[in-house]
Amino acid sequence: MVQMRGFKRMLIANLDTWLMNTIKYFDFFLRYAGPVFACVAVVLISGVIWTWFTFVLPDLAAPRTLGRYVHISIAFFLIFNVFYNYLKTLFTPPGTPPEDYGENLDIEGGLNEETKHWDGFGRFCKKCRKAKPPRTHHCSICRKCVLKMDHHCPWVANCVGFRNYRTFFLFMFWLWVGCFYVMATCAPTFFRLLRTTRYPHYEGPGSTPVTFSFILAISVSLAVGFLLSWHVYLIVTAQTTIEWYNNRVKAAEAKRRGQAWHNEWDAGYAVNAASVLAVSGGGSSFVWWFLPTLGGPLGDGTAFPTRSNPCLPAAPGRAAPPP
């Protein structure tokens, strides 16, 4: 029996070591493979654009016609929005805690590794050895704390956080719209190329790139559509991907105690959406939420609207964090 216990302890210790090493190597892989993923994404999108202009557009409308100009205008509008938001997400730092954050907090006395925010997450980063604002988490891949961190995305070679979450969401939105536009406009050409019963040996110009682009657009629209729907849900419920996992645990614990659990960050659908999509200096209409802007997010990433105080933070001022 004693030997069995000792074997179990050794097995658990070895599994723990193996798991930690696996995570470390996976983080290392993502850290340096991110630019490769980003280049692959740009190449695929650019290939579909080239195929559309070279083989699909001539089938849609004759040169110098109104239809041709309409299709070109729509295409350039979608291309600009996709690449603008993608590159902005790629090159915009997600945001780190201000250097002066925590100066008035008793880090040595009252604030330590065990001190928690109201949502259960720590107020002190063990890796950075600094105070963490609410909704801030340490990214092991970027090796820094990220304001309102959602996740680390290899396809943008960057963390998705407070300062680039809006453009990440808009990139998915416009890419999804663009995929549907490609499918709708490619369909006549694609199905014409598939008439193998009438033309069994037909290999017309552009058959391979058009087929590849059409199938790629379908696949990406399904994958991105699912991810986009997920983030719409997170936005309107005022959660990040990390918080969603934690909130599920909190809700289950409250249910076992016969209590109702509420997300304190949930200030209502409209406020939740505005806190993500509205920008400093932007228009008040929700239409502007989906258009490219030069302004940054509201606030500085250390305070957010709550159920008890559903006011959007001003930019760049800082409001007091919730208790």
mmCIF file of C-alpha atoms in Angstrom:
data_model
loop_
_atom_site.group_PDB
_atom_site.id
_atom_site.type_symbol
_atom_site.label_atom_id
_atom_site.label_comp_id
_atom_site.label_asym_id
_atom_site.label_seq_id
_atom_site.Cartn_x
_atom_site.Cartn_y
_atom_site.Cartn_z
ATOM 1 C CA MET A 1 0.000 0.000 0.000
ATOM 2 C CA VAL A 2 2.826 2.402 0.907
ATOM 3 C CA GLN A 3 4.604 1.555 -2.325
ATOM 4 C CA MET A 4 1.393 2.171 -4.292
ATOM 5 C CA ARG A 5 0.985 5.613 -2.733
ATOM 6 C CA GLY A 6 4.587 6.432 -3.505
ATOM 7 C CA PHE A 7 4.123 5.295 -7.101
ATOM 8 C CA LYS A 8 1.005 7.472 -7.476
ATOM 9 C CA ARG A 9 2.818 10.512 -6.090
ATOM 10 C CA MET A 10 5.736 9.928 -8.457
ATOM 11 C CA LEU A 11 3.363 9.443 -11.391
ATOM 12 C CA ILE A 12 1.481 12.667 -10.602
ATOM 13 C CA ALA A 13 4.753 14.568 -10.216
ATOM 14 C CA ASN A 14 6.026 13.253 -13.567
ATOM 15 C CA LEU A 15 2.747 14.078 -15.303
ATOM 16 C CA ASP A 16 2.833 17.583 -13.839
ATOM 17 C CA THR A 17 6.399 18.080 -15.081
ATOM 18 C CA TRP A 18 5.493 16.732 -18.513
ATOM 19 C CA LEU A 19 2.449 18.994 -18.727
ATOM 20 C CA MET A 20 4.411 22.095 -17.729
ATOM 21 C CA ASN A 21 7.135 21.329 -20.286
ATOM 22 C CA THR A 22 4.522 20.719 -22.985
ATOM 23 C CA ILE A 23 2.890 24.078 -22.250
ATOM 24 C CA LYS A 24 6.283 25.787 -22.280
ATOM 25 C CA TYR A 25 7.225 24.310 -25.668
ATOM 26 C CA PHE A 26 3.780 25.091 -27.079
ATOM 27 C CA ASP A 27 4.123 28.716 -25.957
ATOM 28 C CA PHE A 28 7.565 28.814 -27.581
ATOM 29 C CA PHE A 29 6.099 27.450 -30.824
ATOM 30 C CA LEU A 30 3.261 29.986 -30.916
ATOM 31 C CA ARG A 31 5.611 32.856 -30.087
ATOM 32 C CA TYR A 32 7.751 32.267 -33.177
ATOM 33 C CA ALA A 33 5.194 30.648 -35.492
ATOM 34 C CA GLY A 34 2.790 33.590 -35.215
ATOM 35 C CA PRO A 35 4.369 35.593 -38.081
ATOM 36 C CA VAL A 36 4.176 32.484 -40.290
ATOM 37 C CA PHE A 37 0.440 32.108 -39.570
ATOM 38 C CA ALA A 38 -0.048 35.807 -40.329
ATOM 39 C CA CYS A 39 1.780 35.515 -43.669
ATOM 40 C CA VAL A 40 -0.303 32.462 -44.599
ATOM 41 C CA ALA A 41 -3.503 34.417 -43.852
ATOM 42 C CA VAL A 42 -2.390 37.366 -46.013
ATOM 43 C CA VAL A 43 -1.373 35.052 -48.878
ATOM 44 C CA LEU A 44 -4.709 33.184 -48.827
ATOM 45 C CA ILE A 45 -6.779 36.372 -48.741
ATOM 46 C CA SER A 46 -4.659 37.948 -51.483
ATOM 47 C CA GLY A 47 -4.976 34.811 -53.621
ATOM 48 C CA VAL A 48 -8.763 34.911 -53.423
ATOM 49 C CA ILE A 49 -8.724 38.631 -54.330
ATOM 50 C CA TRP A 50 -6.497 37.985 -57.363
ATOM 51 C CA THR A 51 -8.723 35.124 -58.508
ATOM 52 C CA TRP A 52 -11.852 37.244 -58.160
ATOM 53 C CA PHE A 53 -10.496 40.163 -60.187
ATOM 54 C CA THR A 54 -8.863 37.931 -62.822
ATOM 55 C CA PHE A 55 -11.498 35.266 -63.491
ATOM 56 C CA VAL A 56 -14.759 36.141 -61.710
ATOM 57 C CA LEU A 57 -15.201 39.858 -62.373
ATOM 58 C CA PRO A 58 -15.099 39.474 -66.194
ATOM 59 C CA ASP A 59 -17.995 37.013 -65.908
ATOM 60 C CA LEU A 60 -20.053 39.356 -63.740
ATOM 61 C CA ALA A 61 -20.215 42.453 -65.901
ATOM 62 C CA ALA A 62 -18.805 43.815 -69.126
ATOM 63 C CA PRO A 63 -16.092 46.483 -68.999
ATOM 64 C CA ARG A 64 -17.156 50.121 -68.594
ATOM 65 C CA THR A 65 -20.640 49.246 -67.386
ATOM 66 C CA LEU A 66 -22.418 50.350 -64.251
ATOM 67 C CA GLY A 67 -22.487 46.774 -62.962
ATOM 68 C CA ARG A 68 -18.707 46.499 -63.296
ATOM 69 C CA TYR A 69 -18.158 49.721 -61.337
ATOM 70 C CA VAL A 70 -20.612 48.639 -58.617
ATOM 71 C CA HIS A 71 -18.850 45.297 -58.139
ATOM 72 C CA ILE A 72 -15.435 46.950 -58.082
ATOM 73 C CA SER A 73 -16.608 49.508 -55.502
ATOM 74 C CA ILE A 74 -18.035 46.797 -53.234
ATOM 75 C CA ALA A 75 -14.890 44.711 -53.615
ATOM 76 C CA PHE A 76 -12.525 47.553 -52.716
ATOM 77 C CA PHE A 77 -14.712 48.517 -49.745
ATOM 78 C CA LEU A 78 -14.532 44.955 -48.377
ATOM 79 C CA ILE A 79 -10.823 44.590 -49.139
ATOM 80 C CA PHE A 80 -9.991 47.833 -47.355
ATOM 81 C CA ASN A 81 -11.995 46.906 -44.253
ATOM 82 C CA VAL A 82 -10.538 43.401 -44.076
ATOM 83 C CA PHE A 83 -6.904 44.464 -44.438
ATOM 84 C CA TYR A 84 -7.215 47.639 -42.373
ATOM 85 C CA ASN A 85 -8.656 45.793 -39.379
ATOM 86 C CA TYR A 86 -6.321 42.830 -39.805
ATOM 87 C CA LEU A 87 -3.156 44.929 -39.961
ATOM 88 C CA LYS A 88 -4.397 47.157 -37.128
ATOM 89 C CA THR A 89 -4.940 44.066 -34.961
ATOM 90 C CA LEU A 90 -1.574 42.673 -35.999
ATOM 91 C CA PHE A 91 0.473 45.775 -35.186
ATOM 92 C CA THR A 92 -1.504 47.350 -32.322
ATOM 93 C CA PRO A 93 -0.264 46.331 -28.859
ATOM 94 C CA PRO A 94 -3.191 44.900 -26.872
ATOM 95 C CA GLY A 95 -2.385 47.167 -23.938
ATOM 96 C CA THR A 96 -0.441 46.744 -20.719
ATOM 97 C CA PRO A 97 -1.154 48.188 -17.249
ATOM 98 C CA PRO A 98 -0.019 51.809 -16.825
ATOM 99 C CA GLU A 99 3.328 52.174 -15.117
ATOM 100 C CA ASP A 100 1.770 54.164 -12.288
ATOM 101 C CA TYR A 101 -1.028 51.652 -11.683
ATOM 102 C CA GLY A 102 -0.832 50.361 -8.136
ATOM 103 C CA GLU A 103 1.296 53.188 -6.776
ATOM 104 C CA ASN A 104 -1.330 53.899 -4.130
ATOM 105 C CA LEU A 105 -1.852 50.210 -3.320
ATOM 106 C CA ASP A 106 -0.052 48.519 -0.454
ATOM 107 C CA ILE A 107 1.752 45.873 -2.475
ATOM 108 C CA GLU A 108 4.044 44.783 0.305
ATOM 109 C CA GLY A 109 1.450 44.807 3.042
ATOM 110 C CA GLY A 110 -2.105 44.353 1.848
ATOM 111 C CA LEU A 111 -1.670 43.328 -1.811
ATOM 112 C CA ASN A 112 -0.057 39.984 -2.489
ATOM 113 C CA GLU A 113 -0.401 36.869 -4.612
ATOM 114 C CA GLU A 114 -3.512 35.796 -2.701
ATOM 115 C CA THR A 115 -5.410 39.090 -3.031
ATOM 116 C CA LYS A 116 -8.331 38.784 -5.455
ATOM 117 C CA HIS A 117 -10.566 41.071 -7.459
ATOM 118 C CA TRP A 118 -14.306 40.669 -6.929
ATOM 119 C CA ASP A 119 -14.457 38.259 -9.910
ATOM 120 C CA GLY A 120 -11.973 35.880 -8.326
ATOM 121 C CA PHE A 121 -8.949 36.766 -10.445
ATOM 122 C CA GLY A 122 -5.754 37.885 -8.726
ATOM 123 C CA ARG A 123 -4.873 41.531 -8.226
ATOM 124 C CA PHE A 124 -1.158 40.802 -8.309
ATOM 125 C CA CYS A 125 0.852 39.224 -11.165
ATOM 126 C CA LYS A 126 3.304 36.593 -9.953
ATOM 127 C CA LYS A 127 5.381 36.844 -13.145
ATOM 128 C CA CYS A 128 5.539 40.630 -13.552
ATOM 129 C CA ARG A 129 5.533 41.229 -9.773
ATOM 130 C CA LYS A 130 3.124 44.120 -10.268
ATOM 131 C CA ALA A 131 -0.461 44.996 -9.438
ATOM 132 C CA LYS A 132 -3.001 43.953 -12.063
ATOM 133 C CA PRO A 133 -6.052 46.060 -12.981
ATOM 134 C CA PRO A 134 -9.415 44.280 -13.221
ATOM 135 C CA ARG A 135 -9.790 41.930 -16.218
ATOM 136 C CA THR A 136 -6.025 41.915 -16.804
ATOM 137 C CA HIS A 137 -4.212 38.615 -17.297
ATOM 138 C CA HIS A 138 -0.641 37.525 -17.902
ATOM 139 C CA CYS A 139 0.059 36.030 -21.335
ATOM 140 C CA SER A 140 2.731 33.341 -21.166
ATOM 141 C CA ILE A 141 3.366 33.699 -24.909
ATOM 142 C CA CYS A 142 3.817 37.488 -24.960
ATOM 143 C CA ARG A 143 5.399 37.345 -21.470
ATOM 144 C CA LYS A 144 3.497 40.360 -20.199
ATOM 145 C CA CYS A 145 0.227 41.369 -18.590
ATOM 146 C CA VAL A 146 -2.495 42.290 -21.089
ATOM 147 C CA LEU A 147 -5.391 44.623 -20.341
ATOM 148 C CA LYS A 148 -8.769 42.908 -20.719
ATOM 149 C CA MET A 149 -7.086 39.926 -22.320
ATOM 150 C CA ASP A 150 -9.341 37.695 -24.407
ATOM 151 C CA HIS A 151 -6.851 35.209 -25.882
ATOM 152 C CA HIS A 152 -3.589 34.924 -27.790
ATOM 153 C CA CYS A 153 -4.336 34.478 -31.486
ATOM 154 C CA PRO A 154 -1.611 32.920 -33.669
ATOM 155 C CA TRP A 155 -3.347 34.160 -36.836
ATOM 156 C CA VAL A 156 -2.614 37.763 -35.832
ATOM 157 C CA ALA A 157 0.664 36.920 -34.065
ATOM 158 C CA ASN A 158 -0.543 38.959 -31.137
ATOM 159 C CA CYS A 159 -2.641 38.959 -28.022
ATOM 160 C CA VAL A 160 -6.211 40.134 -28.423
ATOM 161 C CA GLY A 161 -6.905 42.569 -25.624
ATOM 162 C CA PHE A 162 -8.258 45.974 -24.714
ATOM 163 C CA ARG A 163 -6.659 48.062 -27.471
ATOM 164 C CA ASN A 164 -7.085 45.715 -30.451
ATOM 165 C CA TYR A 165 -10.200 43.689 -29.621
ATOM 166 C CA ARG A 166 -12.441 45.997 -31.656
ATOM 167 C CA THR A 167 -10.360 45.649 -34.824
ATOM 168 C CA PHE A 168 -10.074 41.883 -34.256
ATOM 169 C CA PHE A 169 -13.863 41.634 -34.107
ATOM 170 C CA LEU A 170 -14.322 43.883 -37.163
ATOM 171 C CA PHE A 171 -11.746 41.863 -39.093
ATOM 172 C CA MET A 172 -13.808 38.730 -38.491
ATOM 173 C CA PHE A 173 -17.018 40.562 -39.368
ATOM 174 C CA TRP A 174 -15.800 41.975 -42.689
ATOM 175 C CA LEU A 175 -13.979 38.758 -43.588
ATOM 176 C CA TRP A 176 -17.235 36.870 -43.035
ATOM 177 C CA VAL A 177 -19.165 39.373 -45.183
ATOM 178 C CA GLY A 178 -16.432 39.179 -47.828
ATOM 179 C CA CYS A 179 -16.643 35.375 -47.924
ATOM 180 C CA PHE A 180 -20.356 35.555 -48.629
ATOM 181 C CA TYR A 181 -19.749 38.118 -51.370
ATOM 182 C CA VAL A 182 -17.107 35.861 -52.946
ATOM 183 C CA MET A 183 -19.444 32.850 -52.755
ATOM 184 C CA ALA A 184 -22.354 34.767 -54.284
ATOM 185 C CA THR A 185 -20.317 36.204 -57.151
ATOM 186 C CA CYS A 186 -18.199 33.091 -57.759
ATOM 187 C CA ALA A 187 -21.156 30.703 -57.827
ATOM 188 C CA PRO A 188 -22.126 31.204 -61.520
ATOM 189 C CA THR A 189 -18.516 30.771 -62.667
ATOM 190 C CA PHE A 190 -17.923 27.858 -60.286
ATOM 191 C CA PHE A 191 -20.981 25.888 -61.371
ATOM 192 C CA ARG A 192 -20.272 26.603 -65.019
ATOM 193 C CA LEU A 193 -16.867 25.007 -64.526
ATOM 194 C CA LEU A 194 -18.468 21.981 -62.899
ATOM 195 C CA ARG A 195 -20.605 21.021 -65.893
ATOM 196 C CA THR A 196 -18.594 17.872 -66.401
ATOM 197 C CA THR A 197 -21.560 15.974 -67.852
ATOM 198 C CA ARG A 198 -21.712 18.294 -70.818
ATOM 199 C CA TYR A 199 -18.020 19.152 -70.944
ATOM 200 C CA PRO A 200 -16.293 16.083 -69.419
ATOM 201 C CA HIS A 201 -12.777 17.170 -70.402
ATOM 202 C CA TYR A 202 -13.166 20.912 -69.911
ATOM 203 C CA GLU A 203 -10.301 22.644 -68.171
ATOM 204 C CA GLY A 204 -11.000 26.293 -68.793
ATOM 205 C CA PRO A 205 -8.778 29.157 -67.694
ATOM 206 C CA GLY A 206 -9.098 29.798 -63.977
ATOM 207 C CA SER A 207 -10.929 26.557 -63.203
ATOM 208 C CA THR A 208 -8.499 25.573 -60.448
ATOM 209 C CA PRO A 209 -8.153 28.980 -58.707
ATOM 210 C CA VAL A 210 -11.899 29.655 -58.938
ATOM 211 C CA THR A 211 -12.730 26.237 -57.484
ATOM 212 C CA PHE A 212 -10.146 26.679 -54.732
ATOM 213 C CA SER A 213 -11.375 30.191 -53.887
ATOM 214 C CA PHE A 214 -15.024 29.123 -53.817
ATOM 215 C CA ILE A 215 -14.368 26.159 -51.515
ATOM 216 C CA LEU A 216 -12.038 28.260 -49.339
ATOM 217 C CA ALA A 217 -14.701 30.971 -49.012
ATOM 218 C CA ILE A 218 -17.263 28.391 -47.891
ATOM 219 C CA SER A 219 -14.872 26.868 -45.339
ATOM 220 C CA VAL A 220 -13.728 30.208 -43.934
ATOM 221 C CA SER A 221 -17.282 31.567 -43.759
ATOM 222 C CA LEU A 222 -18.320 28.584 -41.620
ATOM 223 C CA ALA A 223 -15.294 28.763 -39.319
ATOM 224 C CA VAL A 224 -15.255 32.552 -38.995
ATOM 225 C CA GLY A 225 -19.048 32.651 -38.713
ATOM 226 C CA PHE A 226 -18.924 30.356 -35.691
ATOM 227 C CA LEU A 227 -16.123 32.386 -34.099
ATOM 228 C CA LEU A 228 -17.877 35.660 -34.905
ATOM 229 C CA SER A 229 -21.111 34.436 -33.309
ATOM 230 C CA TRP A 230 -19.160 33.435 -30.222
ATOM 231 C CA HIS A 231 -17.632 36.894 -29.879
ATOM 232 C CA VAL A 232 -20.988 38.603 -30.471
ATOM 233 C CA TYR A 233 -22.253 36.621 -27.485
ATOM 234 C CA LEU A 234 -19.196 37.595 -25.420
ATOM 235 C CA ILE A 235 -19.571 41.288 -26.309
ATOM 236 C CA VAL A 236 -23.270 41.614 -25.471
ATOM 237 C CA THR A 237 -22.771 39.704 -22.190
ATOM 238 C CA ALA A 238 -19.620 41.675 -21.227
ATOM 239 C CA GLN A 239 -17.259 38.731 -21.051
ATOM 240 C CA THR A 240 -13.919 37.723 -22.477
ATOM 241 C CA THR A 241 -13.050 34.150 -23.405
ATOM 242 C CA ILE A 242 -11.021 33.803 -20.197
ATOM 243 C CA GLU A 243 -13.809 35.266 -18.072
ATOM 244 C CA TRP A 244 -16.410 32.989 -19.640
ATOM 245 C CA TYR A 245 -14.697 29.907 -18.258
ATOM 246 C CA ASN A 246 -14.413 31.501 -14.807
ATOM 247 C CA ASN A 247 -18.016 32.730 -14.882
ATOM 248 C CA ARG A 248 -19.312 29.249 -15.655
ATOM 249 C CA VAL A 249 -17.602 27.953 -12.512
ATOM 250 C CA LYS A 250 -18.938 30.842 -10.421
ATOM 251 C CA ALA A 251 -22.479 30.346 -11.730
ATOM 252 C CA ALA A 252 -22.352 26.596 -11.017
ATOM 253 C CA GLU A 253 -21.115 27.204 -7.461
ATOM 254 C CA ALA A 254 -23.868 29.757 -6.837
ATOM 255 C CA LYS A 255 -26.475 27.369 -8.220
ATOM 256 C CA ARG A 256 -25.370 24.624 -5.838
ATOM 257 C CA ARG A 257 -25.830 27.064 -2.960
ATOM 258 C CA GLY A 258 -29.301 27.976 -4.237
ATOM 259 C CA GLN A 259 -28.212 31.502 -5.164
ATOM 260 C CA ALA A 260 -28.422 33.563 -8.326
ATOM 261 C CA TRP A 261 -25.130 34.657 -9.871
ATOM 262 C CA HIS A 262 -24.703 37.835 -11.926
ATOM 263 C CA ASN A 263 -21.793 39.100 -13.962
ATOM 264 C CA GLU A 264 -20.928 42.471 -12.449
ATOM 265 C CA TRP A 265 -19.439 43.676 -15.764
ATOM 266 C CA ASP A 266 -22.781 43.163 -17.531
ATOM 267 C CA ALA A 267 -24.226 46.680 -17.782
ATOM 268 C CA GLY A 268 -26.809 45.873 -20.479
ATOM 269 C CA TYR A 269 -26.544 44.944 -24.141
ATOM 270 C CA ALA A 270 -26.220 48.486 -25.480
ATOM 271 C CA VAL A 271 -23.575 49.607 -22.969
ATOM 272 C CA ASN A 272 -21.674 46.345 -23.336
ATOM 273 C CA ALA A 273 -21.525 46.716 -27.115
ATOM 274 C CA ALA A 274 -20.610 50.398 -26.941
ATOM 275 C CA SER A 275 -17.778 49.736 -24.492
ATOM 276 C CA VAL A 276 -16.145 47.533 -27.149
ATOM 277 C CA LEU A 277 -17.126 49.059 -30.492
ATOM 278 C CA ALA A 278 -17.360 52.775 -29.722
ATOM 279 C CA VAL A 279 -14.130 54.756 -30.041
ATOM 280 C CA SER A 280 -12.844 58.025 -28.675
ATOM 281 C CA GLY A 281 -13.681 60.839 -31.065
ATOM 282 C CA GLY A 282 -15.968 58.575 -33.128
ATOM 283 C CA GLY A 283 -19.531 59.137 -34.188
ATOM 284 C CA SER A 284 -22.399 58.496 -31.823
ATOM 285 C CA SER A 285 -24.331 56.326 -34.290
ATOM 286 C CA PHE A 286 -23.882 52.576 -34.024
ATOM 287 C CA VAL A 287 -23.164 52.549 -37.787
ATOM 288 C CA TRP A 288 -19.747 54.034 -37.028
ATOM 289 C CA TRP A 289 -18.995 51.099 -34.773
ATOM 290 C CA PHE A 290 -18.383 48.936 -37.852
ATOM 291 C CA LEU A 291 -16.337 51.400 -39.878
ATOM 292 C CA PRO A 292 -12.558 51.957 -39.706
ATOM 293 C CA THR A 293 -11.494 54.754 -37.400
ATOM 294 C CA LEU A 294 -8.249 56.158 -36.065
ATOM 295 C CA GLY A 295 -9.564 56.592 -32.528
ATOM 296 C CA GLY A 296 -8.769 54.209 -29.715
ATOM 297 C CA PRO A 297 -11.098 52.443 -27.287
ATOM 298 C CA LEU A 298 -12.884 54.360 -24.550
ATOM 299 C CA GLY A 299 -11.000 54.588 -21.270
ATOM 300 C CA ASP A 300 -7.555 53.261 -20.446
ATOM 301 C CA GLY A 301 -8.350 49.611 -19.788
ATOM 302 C CA THR A 302 -8.299 49.765 -15.996
ATOM 303 C CA ALA A 303 -12.003 50.497 -15.410
ATOM 304 C CA PHE A 304 -15.171 49.382 -17.167
ATOM 305 C CA PRO A 305 -18.947 49.846 -16.901
ATOM 306 C CA THR A 306 -20.638 47.688 -14.269
ATOM 307 C CA ARG A 307 -24.174 46.705 -13.308
ATOM 308 C CA SER A 308 -24.106 49.252 -10.500
ATOM 309 C CA ASN A 309 -22.395 51.961 -12.562
ATOM 310 C CA PRO A 310 -23.260 51.483 -16.270
ATOM 311 C CA CYS A 311 -21.395 54.575 -17.454
ATOM 312 C CA LEU A 312 -18.927 54.385 -20.309
ATOM 313 C CA PRO A 313 -15.443 55.570 -19.323
ATOM 314 C CA ALA A 314 -14.197 58.720 -20.958
ATOM 315 C CA ALA A 315 -10.987 58.697 -22.942
ATOM 316 C CA PRO A 316 -8.317 58.964 -21.839
ATOM 317 C CA GLY A 317 -9.368 59.556 -18.251
ATOM 318 C CA ARG A 318 -9.342 56.870 -15.624
ATOM 319 C CA ALA A 319 -12.244 56.017 -13.393
ATOM 320 C CA ALA A 320 -11.971 54.210 -10.128
ATOM 321 C CA PRO A 321 -12.161 50.409 -10.524
ATOM 322 C CA PRO A 322 -15.121 48.596 -8.975
ATOM 323 C CA PRO A 323 -14.644 47.132 -5.506
#
